PDB file of C-alpha atoms in Angstrom:
ATOM      1  CA  UNK A  12     -12.186   0.201  13.672  1.00  0.00           C
ATOM      2  CA  UNK A  13     -13.919   3.514  14.022  1.00  0.00           C
ATOM      3  CA  UNK A  14     -16.311   4.558  11.359  1.00  0.00           C
ATOM      4  CA  UNK A  15     -15.085   8.179  11.337  1.00  0.00           C
ATOM      5  CA  UNK A  16     -11.530   7.108  10.661  1.00  0.00           C
ATOM      6  CA  UNK A  17     -12.603   5.169   7.522  1.00  0.00           C
ATOM      7  CA  UNK A  18     -14.955   7.951   6.428  1.00  0.00           C
ATOM      8  CA  UNK A  19     -12.111  10.417   6.390  1.00  0.00           C
ATOM      9  CA  UNK A  20     -10.239   8.150   4.014  1.00  0.00           C
ATOM     10  CA  UNK A  21     -13.043   8.014   1.443  1.00  0.00           C
ATOM     11  CA  UNK A  22     -12.755  10.542  -1.408  1.00  0.00           C
ATOM     12  CA  UNK A  23     -14.846  11.236  -4.472  1.00  0.00           C
ATOM     13  CA  UNK A  24     -12.756  11.041  -7.617  1.00  0.00           C
ATOM     14  CA  UNK A  25     -14.162  10.602 -11.171  1.00  0.00           C
ATOM     15  CA  UNK A  26     -17.629  10.563  -9.657  1.00  0.00           C
ATOM     16  CA  UNK A  27     -16.825   7.468  -7.541  1.00  0.00           C
ATOM     17  CA  UNK A  28     -16.232   7.012  -3.881  1.00  0.00           C
ATOM     18  CA  UNK A  29     -12.735   5.619  -3.460  1.00  0.00           C
ATOM     19  CA  UNK A  30      -9.965   4.916  -0.994  1.00  0.00           C
ATOM     20  CA  UNK A  31      -6.364   5.543  -2.024  1.00  0.00           C
ATOM     21  CA  UNK A  32      -3.731   2.848  -1.900  1.00  0.00           C
ATOM     22  CA  UNK A  33      -1.606   4.418   0.813  1.00  0.00           C
ATOM     23  CA  UNK A  34      -4.578   4.685   3.130  1.00  0.00           C
ATOM     24  CA  UNK A  35      -5.401   1.042   2.479  1.00  0.00           C
ATOM     25  CA  UNK A  36      -1.850  -0.089   3.095  1.00  0.00           C
ATOM     26  CA  UNK A  37      -1.884   1.764   6.372  1.00  0.00           C
ATOM     27  CA  UNK A  38      -5.175   0.132   7.357  1.00  0.00           C
ATOM     28  CA  UNK A  39      -3.974  -3.304   6.330  1.00  0.00           C
ATOM     29  CA  UNK A  40      -0.615  -2.740   7.982  1.00  0.00           C
ATOM     30  CA  UNK A  41       1.345  -3.605   4.869  1.00  0.00           C
ATOM     31  CA  UNK A  42       3.892  -1.577   2.934  1.00  0.00           C
ATOM     32  CA  UNK A  43       2.265   0.479   0.121  1.00  0.00           C
ATOM     33  CA  UNK A  44       4.855  -1.007  -2.228  1.00  0.00           C
ATOM     34  CA  UNK A  45       3.762  -4.507  -1.349  1.00  0.00           C
ATOM     35  CA  UNK A  46       0.058  -3.673  -1.787  1.00  0.00           C
ATOM     36  CA  UNK A  47       0.706  -2.173  -5.222  1.00  0.00           C
ATOM     37  CA  UNK A  48       2.907  -5.144  -6.193  1.00  0.00           C
ATOM     38  CA  UNK A  49       0.101  -7.579  -5.245  1.00  0.00           C
ATOM     39  CA  UNK A  50      -2.378  -5.583  -7.243  1.00  0.00           C
ATOM     40  CA  UNK A  51      -0.105  -5.482 -10.292  1.00  0.00           C
ATOM     41  CA  UNK A  52       0.467  -9.279 -10.051  1.00  0.00           C
ATOM     42  CA  UNK A  53      -3.334  -9.740 -10.092  1.00  0.00           C
ATOM     43  CA  UNK A  54      -4.242  -6.801 -12.335  1.00  0.00           C
ATOM     44  CA  UNK A  55      -6.950  -8.877 -14.129  1.00  0.00           C
ATOM     45  CA  UNK A  56      -8.895  -8.834 -10.896  1.00  0.00           C
ATOM     46  CA  UNK A  57      -9.046  -5.056 -10.918  1.00  0.00           C
ATOM     47  CA  UNK A  58     -10.895  -3.598 -13.879  1.00  0.00           C
ATOM     48  CA  UNK A  59     -11.306   0.178 -14.292  1.00  0.00           C
ATOM     49  CA  UNK A  60     -14.526   0.197 -12.158  1.00  0.00           C
ATOM     50  CA  UNK A  61     -12.701  -1.583  -9.313  1.00  0.00           C
ATOM     51  CA  UNK A  62      -9.386   0.398  -9.354  1.00  0.00           C
ATOM     52  CA  UNK A  63      -7.787   3.111 -11.400  1.00  0.00           C
ATOM     53  CA  UNK A  64      -4.567   5.143 -11.104  1.00  0.00           C
ATOM     54  CA  UNK A  65      -4.973   8.819 -10.582  1.00  0.00           C
ATOM     55  CA  UNK A  66      -3.685  11.197 -13.276  1.00  0.00           C
ATOM     56  CA  UNK A  67      -1.151  13.788 -12.217  1.00  0.00           C
ATOM     57  CA  UNK A  68      -3.877  16.474 -12.376  1.00  0.00           C
ATOM     58  CA  UNK A  69      -6.247  14.402 -10.181  1.00  0.00           C
ATOM     59  CA  UNK A  70      -3.434  13.767  -7.695  1.00  0.00           C
ATOM     60  CA  UNK A  71      -2.647  17.505  -7.611  1.00  0.00           C
ATOM     61  CA  UNK A  72      -6.214  18.251  -6.833  1.00  0.00           C
ATOM     62  CA  UNK A  73      -6.320  15.678  -4.022  1.00  0.00           C
ATOM     63  CA  UNK A  74      -3.181  17.210  -2.554  1.00  0.00           C
ATOM     64  CA  UNK A  75      -4.714  20.631  -2.674  1.00  0.00           C
ATOM     65  CA  UNK A  76      -8.002  19.521  -1.121  1.00  0.00           C
ATOM     66  CA  UNK A  77      -6.714  17.161   1.581  1.00  0.00           C
ATOM     67  CA  UNK A  78      -4.610  18.703   4.266  1.00  0.00           C
ATOM     68  CA  UNK A  79      -4.020  15.487   6.198  1.00  0.00           C
ATOM     69  CA  UNK A  80      -1.845  13.706   3.591  1.00  0.00           C
ATOM     70  CA  UNK A  81       1.564  12.498   4.652  1.00  0.00           C
ATOM     71  CA  UNK A  82       4.267  14.886   3.413  1.00  0.00           C
ATOM     72  CA  UNK A  83       6.367  12.149   1.767  1.00  0.00           C
ATOM     73  CA  UNK A  84       3.513  11.079  -0.457  1.00  0.00           C
ATOM     74  CA  UNK A  85       2.796  14.554  -1.807  1.00  0.00           C
ATOM     75  CA  UNK A  86       6.042  14.584  -3.768  1.00  0.00           C
ATOM     76  CA  UNK A  87       6.106  10.936  -4.871  1.00  0.00           C
ATOM     77  CA  UNK A  88       6.771  10.548  -8.618  1.00  0.00           C
ATOM     78  CA  UNK A  89       4.046   7.832  -8.782  1.00  0.00           C
ATOM     79  CA  UNK A  90       0.369   8.709  -8.494  1.00  0.00           C
ATOM     80  CA  UNK A  91      -1.720   6.453  -6.203  1.00  0.00           C
ATOM     81  CA  UNK A  92      -4.236   3.794  -7.117  1.00  0.00           C
ATOM     82  CA  UNK A  93      -7.862   4.607  -6.168  1.00  0.00           C
ATOM     83  CA  UNK A  94      -9.996   1.649  -5.199  1.00  0.00           C
ATOM     84  CA  UNK A  95     -13.794   1.638  -5.399  1.00  0.00           C
ATOM     85  CA  UNK A  96     -15.876  -0.383  -2.991  1.00  0.00           C
ATOM     86  CA  UNK A  97     -15.690  -3.403  -5.308  1.00  0.00           C
ATOM     87  CA  UNK A  98     -11.889  -2.904  -5.653  1.00  0.00           C
ATOM     88  CA  UNK A  99     -11.513  -2.896  -1.831  1.00  0.00           C
ATOM     89  CA  UNK A 100     -13.507  -6.108  -1.635  1.00  0.00           C
ATOM     90  CA  UNK A 101     -11.359  -7.650  -4.305  1.00  0.00           C
ATOM     91  CA  UNK A 102      -8.262  -6.777  -2.253  1.00  0.00           C
ATOM     92  CA  UNK A 103      -9.247  -9.400   0.324  1.00  0.00           C
ATOM     93  CA  UNK A 104      -8.601 -12.093  -2.316  1.00  0.00           C
ATOM     94  CA  UNK A 105      -5.189 -10.642  -3.031  1.00  0.00           C
ATOM     95  CA  UNK A 106      -4.077  -9.800   0.509  1.00  0.00           C
ATOM     96  CA  UNK A 107      -4.880 -12.985   2.420  1.00  0.00           C
ATOM     97  CA  UNK A 108      -4.072 -12.019   6.003  1.00  0.00           C
ATOM     98  CA  UNK A 109      -6.541 -11.970   8.874  1.00  0.00           C
ATOM     99  CA  UNK A 110      -5.964  -8.286   9.281  1.00  0.00           C
ATOM    100  CA  UNK A 111      -6.900  -7.667   5.613  1.00  0.00           C
ATOM    101  CA  UNK A 112     -10.094  -9.585   6.095  1.00  0.00           C
ATOM    102  CA  UNK A 113     -11.127  -7.653   9.234  1.00  0.00           C
ATOM    103  CA  UNK A 114     -10.251  -4.270   7.647  1.00  0.00           C
ATOM    104  CA  UNK A 115     -12.325  -5.192   4.521  1.00  0.00           C
ATOM    105  CA  UNK A 116     -15.284  -6.000   6.707  1.00  0.00           C
ATOM    106  CA  UNK A 117     -15.061  -2.625   8.380  1.00  0.00           C
ATOM    107  CA  UNK A 118     -14.673  -0.845   5.072  1.00  0.00           C
ATOM    108  CA  UNK A 119     -17.645  -2.544   3.529  1.00  0.00           C
ATOM    109  CA  UNK A 120     -19.753  -1.513   6.601  1.00  0.00           C
ATOM    110  CA  UNK A 121     -18.516   2.100   6.195  1.00  0.00           C
ATOM    111  CA  UNK A 122     -19.632   2.211   2.543  1.00  0.00           C
ATOM    112  CA  UNK A 123     -23.012   0.910   3.623  1.00  0.00           C
ATOM    113  CA  UNK A 124     -23.327   3.642   6.332  1.00  0.00           C
ATOM    114  CA  UNK A 125     -22.431   6.299   3.693  1.00  0.00           C
ATOM    115  CA  UNK A 126     -25.151   5.046   1.378  1.00  0.00           C
ATOM    116  CA  UNK A 127     -27.623   5.219   4.323  1.00  0.00           C
ATOM    117  CA  UNK A 128     -26.572   8.794   5.068  1.00  0.00           C
ATOM    118  CA  UNK A 129     -26.935   9.898   1.460  1.00  0.00           C
ATOM    119  CA  UNK A 130     -30.314   8.204   1.252  1.00  0.00           C
ATOM    120  CA  UNK A 131     -31.473   9.932   4.444  1.00  0.00           C
ATOM    121  CA  UNK A 132     -30.341  13.357   3.127  1.00  0.00           C
ATOM    122  CA  UNK A 133     -32.176  12.697  -0.068  1.00  0.00           C
ATOM    123  CA  UNK A 134     -35.393  11.779   1.801  1.00  0.00           C
ATOM    124  CA  UNK A 135     -35.190  14.928   3.957  1.00  0.00           C
ATOM    125  CA  UNK A 136     -34.726  17.031   0.858  1.00  0.00           C
ATOM    126  CA  UNK A 137     -37.776  15.433  -0.830  1.00  0.00           C
ATOM    127  CA  UNK A 138     -39.850  15.972   2.317  1.00  0.00           C
ATOM    128  CA  UNK A 139     -38.843  19.628   2.468  1.00  0.00           C
ATOM    129  CA  UNK A 140     -39.738  20.125  -1.211  1.00  0.00           C
ATOM    130  CA  UNK A 141     -43.182  18.528  -0.606  1.00  0.00           C
ATOM    131  CA  UNK A 142     -43.627  20.729   2.480  1.00  0.00           C
ATOM    132  CA  UNK A 143     -42.744  23.796   0.485  1.00  0.00           C
ATOM    133  CA  UNK A 144     -45.171  22.916  -2.365  1.00  0.00           C
ATOM    134  CA  UNK A 145     -47.946  22.294   0.136  1.00  0.00           C
ATOM    135  CA  UNK A 146     -47.421  25.717   1.773  1.00  0.00           C
ATOM    136  CA  UNK A 147     -47.347  27.433  -1.608  1.00  0.00           C
ATOM    137  CA  UNK A 148     -50.634  25.722  -2.621  1.00  0.00           C
ATOM    138  CA  UNK A 149     -52.333  26.686   0.635  1.00  0.00           C
ATOM    139  CA  UNK A 150     -51.057  30.271   0.622  1.00  0.00           C
ATOM    140  CA  UNK A 151     -51.559  31.197  -2.967  1.00  0.00           C
ATOM    141  CA  UNK A 152     -50.107  34.551  -3.697  1.00  0.00           C
ATOM    142  CA  UNK A 153     -51.334  36.356  -0.569  1.00  0.00           C
ATOM    143  CA  UNK A 154     -48.788  35.564   2.113  1.00  0.00           C
ATOM    144  CA  UNK A 155     -45.327  36.265   0.771  1.00  0.00           C
ATOM    145  CA  UNK A 156     -43.808  36.780   4.216  1.00  0.00           C
ATOM    146  CA  UNK A 157     -44.528  33.206   5.208  1.00  0.00           C
ATOM    147  CA  UNK A 158     -42.773  31.959   2.036  1.00  0.00           C
ATOM    148  CA  UNK A 159     -39.770  34.184   2.994  1.00  0.00           C
ATOM    149  CA  UNK A 160     -39.697  32.546   6.380  1.00  0.00           C
ATOM    150  CA  UNK A 161     -39.801  29.123   4.731  1.00  0.00           C
ATOM    151  CA  UNK A 162     -36.933  30.163   2.423  1.00  0.00           C
ATOM    152  CA  UNK A 163     -34.777  31.212   5.432  1.00  0.00           C
ATOM    153  CA  UNK A 164     -35.630  27.889   7.167  1.00  0.00           C
ATOM    154  CA  UNK A 165     -34.585  25.993   4.070  1.00  0.00           C
ATOM    155  CA  UNK A 166     -31.267  27.824   3.791  1.00  0.00           C
ATOM    156  CA  UNK A 167     -30.593  27.020   7.498  1.00  0.00           C
ATOM    157  CA  UNK A 168     -31.368  23.340   6.908  1.00  0.00           C
ATOM    158  CA  UNK A 169     -29.032  23.287   3.870  1.00  0.00           C
ATOM    159  CA  UNK A 170     -26.235  24.665   6.018  1.00  0.00           C
ATOM    160  CA  UNK A 171     -26.930  22.020   8.670  1.00  0.00           C
ATOM    161  CA  UNK A 172     -26.954  19.283   6.039  1.00  0.00           C
ATOM    162  CA  UNK A 173     -23.571  20.427   4.670  1.00  0.00           C
ATOM    163  CA  UNK A 174     -22.059  20.152   8.135  1.00  0.00           C
ATOM    164  CA  UNK A 175     -23.277  16.511   8.367  1.00  0.00           C
ATOM    165  CA  UNK A 176     -21.661  15.677   4.968  1.00  0.00           C
ATOM    166  CA  UNK A 177     -18.624  13.489   5.347  1.00  0.00           C
ATOM    167  CA  UNK A 178     -15.257  15.147   4.862  1.00  0.00           C
ATOM    168  CA  UNK A 179     -13.902  14.236   1.395  1.00  0.00           C
ATOM    169  CA  UNK A 180     -17.218  13.076   0.191  1.00  0.00           C
ATOM    170  CA  UNK A 181     -19.500  14.947  -2.159  1.00  0.00           C
ATOM    171  CA  UNK A 182     -23.038  14.218  -2.847  1.00  0.00           C
TER     172      UNK A 182
END
């Protein structure tokens, strides 16, 4: 399974990276109704930090921000479940097919890659700040033009970093 396909299915809702039930059912090749039914039968396995149901306002925001949602889901009376990384891992104990196991492994690897990317972006930002501080210390107040050049360079790097950010994923 391609990393980019999974990354596009990860959203940030309530400050958590989640995958919505209809995307998981598609990946697992099961009906969404069956996935939800399995979860409800085992609801004790899915505490709030593993899975939660979107409010109508949250669902409206997702519909507004995501242009690749299936049309039939946009008008569904039920809001979707959102599964965190731990909730996706727990699904493997509820959906016991080989396909579910393989998809879970791919999803877990995707979450790891996302953490690596966020960590890398953070390291680059820290290095840029240290570089800026070093330049300011060396220059003192005499060379304002060089600081302006650095500022322009920093803005350029910020734009580049935003392009690297995963669709549907906020830092």
